[in-house]
Amino acid sequence: MSTVATLAMQEAARFEPRDRGARAVAAGPPVTDDAGLMARVVEGDREAYRLLVERHYRGIFGLARRMGLQAAEAEDTAQDVFVRLWDKRESWQPDGAAGIKTWLYRVAVNRVIDLKRKPQALDLEQAPEPVDERQGAFDGISQAQELSQLREAIARLTEQQQLAISLFYHQELSNAEAASIMGVSVASVESLLKRARRCLREIMAEQRAGERC
């Protein structure tokens, strides 16, 4: 069993009701989509909880890193998010079209924002940026230079632009999902992405011009 799965089971056990009258989960065919898994989690199904953790842990951890947390802080944040999921499972109610993935990311974003308000939190520019998979986007420089320049360029965006970029490109969420997580309109997300892309192009152009001097 993976470390993430083990953590999931440990945290589930931590909040498992101790009375023997806890509701039993009805037997049936396995359900693997998020909505089906969450329905089982609501009933106290720890295996469904483990599957949700394994599916979304890396995304939550990566988002926390891109928002500026150190690895240990990002790991704590991801674990806190899933502990809260288990703790609040019985009161879970779908929020319109938003699913459990949107809820998880919204909780994670709020948690990171709270942590970054504390003095010990690091700025985004101090945390290493996970490798961007869109290699080859900038010609004429080495991979290491590209990643360094991209990291620097992203750090110069506003926090809202950085978050929109991370949710849309790294987490591959839709504009509607990103809007729900950020608490803004879809139009606002589209505007943030448009401005962020324009700013990144301008910053990268400045960086290249500086190298030629």
Short mmCIF file of C-alpha atoms in Angstrom, two decimals:
data_model
loop_
_atom_site.label_atom_id
_atom_site.label_comp_id
_atom_site.label_asym_id
_atom_site.label_seq_id
_atom_site.Cartn_x
_atom_site.Cartn_y
_atom_site.Cartn_z
CA MET A 1 0.00 0.00 0.00
CA SER A 2 1.31 3.46 -0.90
CA THR A 3 2.24 6.07 1.69
CA VAL A 4 -0.70 8.23 0.62
CA ALA A 5 -3.11 5.32 0.96
CA THR A 6 -1.71 4.47 4.38
CA LEU A 7 -2.15 8.07 5.52
CA ALA A 8 -5.70 8.02 4.24
CA MET A 9 -6.56 4.91 6.21
CA GLN A 10 -4.90 6.28 9.33
CA GLU A 11 -6.82 9.53 9.13
CA ALA A 12 -10.06 7.70 8.41
CA ALA A 13 -9.51 5.52 11.47
CA ARG A 14 -8.86 8.64 13.51
CA PHE A 15 -12.38 9.90 12.87
CA GLU A 16 -14.13 6.52 12.62
CA PRO A 17 -17.11 6.27 15.03
CA ARG A 18 -16.26 3.96 17.91
CA ASP A 19 -19.79 2.69 18.48
CA ARG A 20 -20.63 -0.63 16.90
CA GLY A 21 -23.92 0.75 15.66
CA ALA A 22 -22.27 2.72 12.85
CA ARG A 23 -24.09 2.49 9.55
CA ALA A 24 -23.06 -0.39 7.33
CA VAL A 25 -22.21 0.29 3.72
CA ALA A 26 -24.48 -1.53 1.32
CA ALA A 27 -22.80 -4.06 -0.90
CA GLY A 28 -22.91 -3.47 -4.63
CA PRO A 29 -20.83 -3.03 -7.75
CA PRO A 30 -17.72 -0.87 -7.31
CA VAL A 31 -18.16 2.82 -8.08
CA THR A 32 -15.07 4.70 -9.21
CA ASP A 33 -16.28 8.16 -10.28
CA ASP A 34 -15.86 10.98 -7.76
CA ALA A 35 -19.58 11.38 -7.11
CA GLY A 36 -20.05 7.68 -6.47
CA LEU A 37 -16.99 7.46 -4.26
CA MET A 38 -18.11 10.46 -2.24
CA ALA A 39 -21.54 8.92 -1.75
CA ARG A 40 -19.79 5.91 -0.23
CA VAL A 41 -17.51 8.13 1.89
CA VAL A 42 -20.61 9.79 3.35
CA GLU A 43 -21.65 6.34 4.55
CA GLY A 44 -18.26 5.80 6.19
CA ASP A 45 -16.62 3.71 3.46
CA ARG A 46 -12.88 4.00 4.14
CA GLU A 47 -11.91 2.22 0.92
CA ALA A 48 -13.76 4.87 -1.11
CA TYR A 49 -12.01 7.53 0.98
CA ARG A 50 -8.64 5.93 0.22
CA LEU A 51 -9.41 5.98 -3.51
CA LEU A 52 -10.34 9.67 -3.40
CA VAL A 53 -7.13 10.49 -1.54
CA GLU A 54 -5.00 8.57 -4.04
CA ARG A 55 -6.78 10.27 -6.94
CA HIS A 56 -6.48 13.87 -5.75
CA TYR A 57 -3.59 14.04 -3.25
CA ARG A 58 -0.89 14.82 -5.83
CA GLY A 59 -2.99 17.58 -7.37
CA ILE A 60 -3.63 19.23 -4.01
CA PHE A 61 0.03 18.93 -3.06
CA GLY A 62 1.15 20.39 -6.41
CA LEU A 63 -1.26 23.29 -6.12
CA ALA A 64 0.01 24.13 -2.64
CA ARG A 65 3.60 24.07 -3.93
CA ARG A 66 2.79 26.34 -6.85
CA MET A 67 1.08 28.74 -4.47
CA GLY A 68 4.36 29.11 -2.58
CA LEU A 69 4.49 26.54 0.19
CA GLN A 70 7.51 24.45 1.04
CA ALA A 71 7.20 20.70 0.51
CA ALA A 72 6.50 19.96 4.18
CA GLU A 73 3.87 22.69 4.36
CA ALA A 74 2.26 21.49 1.13
CA GLU A 75 2.14 17.94 2.46
CA ASP A 76 0.56 19.12 5.71
CA THR A 77 -1.97 21.14 3.72
CA ALA A 78 -2.95 18.17 1.57
CA GLN A 79 -3.35 15.97 4.63
CA ASP A 80 -5.40 18.65 6.40
CA VAL A 81 -7.71 18.89 3.39
CA PHE A 82 -8.42 15.17 3.40
CA VAL A 83 -8.78 14.99 7.17
CA ARG A 84 -11.41 17.70 6.85
CA LEU A 85 -13.10 15.75 4.07
CA TRP A 86 -13.48 12.73 6.33
CA ASP A 87 -14.45 14.82 9.34
CA LYS A 88 -17.18 16.66 7.40
CA ARG A 89 -18.32 13.71 5.28
CA GLU A 90 -21.77 13.32 6.86
CA SER A 91 -22.68 16.93 6.12
CA TRP A 92 -21.49 16.79 2.49
CA GLN A 93 -23.90 18.39 0.03
CA PRO A 94 -22.99 18.92 -3.65
CA ASP A 95 -22.75 22.64 -4.43
CA GLY A 96 -24.69 22.87 -7.67
CA ALA A 97 -22.57 21.54 -10.52
CA ALA A 98 -19.43 21.62 -8.37
CA GLY A 99 -18.17 18.18 -7.38
CA ILE A 100 -15.88 16.93 -4.66
CA LYS A 101 -12.78 17.83 -6.68
CA THR A 102 -13.82 21.47 -6.75
CA TRP A 103 -14.55 21.35 -3.01
CA LEU A 104 -11.13 19.86 -2.27
CA TYR A 105 -9.30 22.50 -4.29
CA ARG A 106 -11.34 25.32 -2.75
CA VAL A 107 -10.47 24.12 0.76
CA ALA A 108 -6.82 23.79 -0.25
CA VAL A 109 -6.67 27.30 -1.72
CA ASN A 110 -8.22 28.81 1.42
CA ARG A 111 -5.81 26.84 3.59
CA VAL A 112 -2.78 28.03 1.63
CA ILE A 113 -3.98 31.64 1.74
CA ASP A 114 -4.29 31.39 5.52
CA LEU A 115 -0.80 29.93 5.82
CA LYS A 116 0.75 32.58 3.59
CA ARG A 117 -0.63 35.28 5.86
CA LYS A 118 1.59 33.97 8.63
CA PRO A 119 5.15 35.41 8.91
CA GLN A 120 6.88 32.06 8.35
CA ALA A 121 5.18 31.39 5.01
CA LEU A 122 7.41 31.66 1.94
CA ASP A 123 6.71 33.77 -1.10
CA LEU A 124 6.03 31.92 -4.34
CA GLU A 125 9.30 33.09 -5.84
CA GLN A 126 11.20 31.32 -3.06
CA ALA A 127 9.62 27.91 -3.69
CA PRO A 128 10.78 25.71 -6.56
CA GLU A 129 8.31 25.43 -9.40
CA PRO A 130 7.37 21.85 -10.37
CA VAL A 131 8.49 20.92 -13.87
CA ASP A 132 6.24 22.35 -16.56
CA GLU A 133 5.29 19.62 -19.03
CA ARG A 134 5.00 21.98 -21.99
CA GLN A 135 8.66 21.67 -22.92
CA GLY A 136 9.86 23.28 -26.11
CA ALA A 137 7.60 26.30 -25.71
CA PHE A 138 10.61 28.60 -25.84
CA ASP A 139 13.34 27.93 -28.40
CA GLY A 140 17.02 28.79 -28.14
CA ILE A 141 17.59 28.22 -24.42
CA SER A 142 18.34 25.13 -22.37
CA GLN A 143 15.70 23.32 -20.38
CA ALA A 144 17.16 24.57 -17.11
CA GLN A 145 17.17 28.16 -18.33
CA GLU A 146 13.63 27.83 -19.61
CA LEU A 147 12.31 26.55 -16.30
CA SER A 148 14.20 29.20 -14.36
CA GLN A 149 12.89 32.00 -16.55
CA LEU A 150 9.34 30.63 -16.52
CA ARG A 151 9.45 30.38 -12.73
CA GLU A 152 10.67 33.97 -12.49
CA ALA A 153 8.03 35.17 -14.93
CA ILE A 154 5.18 33.46 -13.07
CA ALA A 155 6.42 34.90 -9.78
CA ARG A 156 5.96 38.40 -11.24
CA LEU A 157 2.25 37.82 -11.90
CA THR A 158 -0.39 38.81 -9.37
CA GLU A 159 -1.45 36.11 -6.90
CA GLN A 160 -4.83 35.77 -8.62
CA GLN A 161 -3.15 35.35 -12.01
CA GLN A 162 -0.76 32.77 -10.56
CA LEU A 163 -3.66 30.82 -9.10
CA ALA A 164 -5.65 30.93 -12.33
CA ILE A 165 -2.62 29.70 -14.30
CA SER A 166 -2.04 26.85 -11.85
CA LEU A 167 -5.66 25.70 -11.78
CA PHE A 168 -6.13 25.87 -15.55
CA TYR A 169 -2.79 24.63 -16.88
CA HIS A 170 -1.26 22.51 -14.11
CA GLN A 171 -4.41 21.06 -12.56
CA GLU A 172 -6.26 21.01 -15.91
CA LEU A 173 -9.50 22.34 -14.44
CA SER A 174 -12.16 24.04 -16.51
CA ASN A 175 -12.78 27.77 -16.27
CA ALA A 176 -16.00 27.03 -14.41
CA GLU A 177 -14.22 24.82 -11.87
CA ALA A 178 -11.46 27.38 -11.39
CA ALA A 179 -14.06 30.12 -10.91
CA SER A 180 -15.85 28.10 -8.23
CA ILE A 181 -12.59 27.42 -6.40
CA MET A 182 -11.46 31.06 -6.58
CA GLY A 183 -14.88 32.47 -5.71
CA VAL A 184 -15.09 34.61 -8.85
CA SER A 185 -17.05 34.55 -12.09
CA VAL A 186 -16.06 32.51 -15.14
CA ALA A 187 -15.55 35.78 -16.99
CA SER A 188 -13.10 36.89 -14.31
CA VAL A 189 -11.10 33.68 -14.69
CA GLU A 190 -10.99 34.13 -18.46
CA SER A 191 -9.80 37.71 -17.98
CA LEU A 192 -7.14 36.64 -15.47
CA LEU A 193 -5.83 33.97 -17.84
CA LYS A 194 -5.78 36.38 -20.76
CA ARG A 195 -3.85 39.00 -18.81
CA ALA A 196 -1.51 36.39 -17.33
CA ARG A 197 -0.63 34.98 -20.76
CA ARG A 198 0.02 38.46 -22.10
CA CYS A 199 2.20 39.35 -19.11
CA LEU A 200 4.16 36.11 -19.40
CA ARG A 201 4.88 36.76 -23.08
CA GLU A 202 6.07 40.28 -22.28
CA ILE A 203 8.22 39.16 -19.35
CA MET A 204 9.79 36.33 -21.33
CA ALA A 205 10.50 38.72 -24.19
CA GLU A 206 12.27 41.06 -21.76
CA GLN A 207 14.30 38.16 -20.40
CA ARG A 208 15.43 37.12 -23.85
CA ALA A 209 16.28 40.68 -24.82
CA GLY A 210 18.41 40.97 -21.70
CA GLU A 211 20.31 37.81 -22.62
CA ARG A 212 21.19 39.21 -26.04
CA CYS A 213 22.69 42.38 -24.58
#
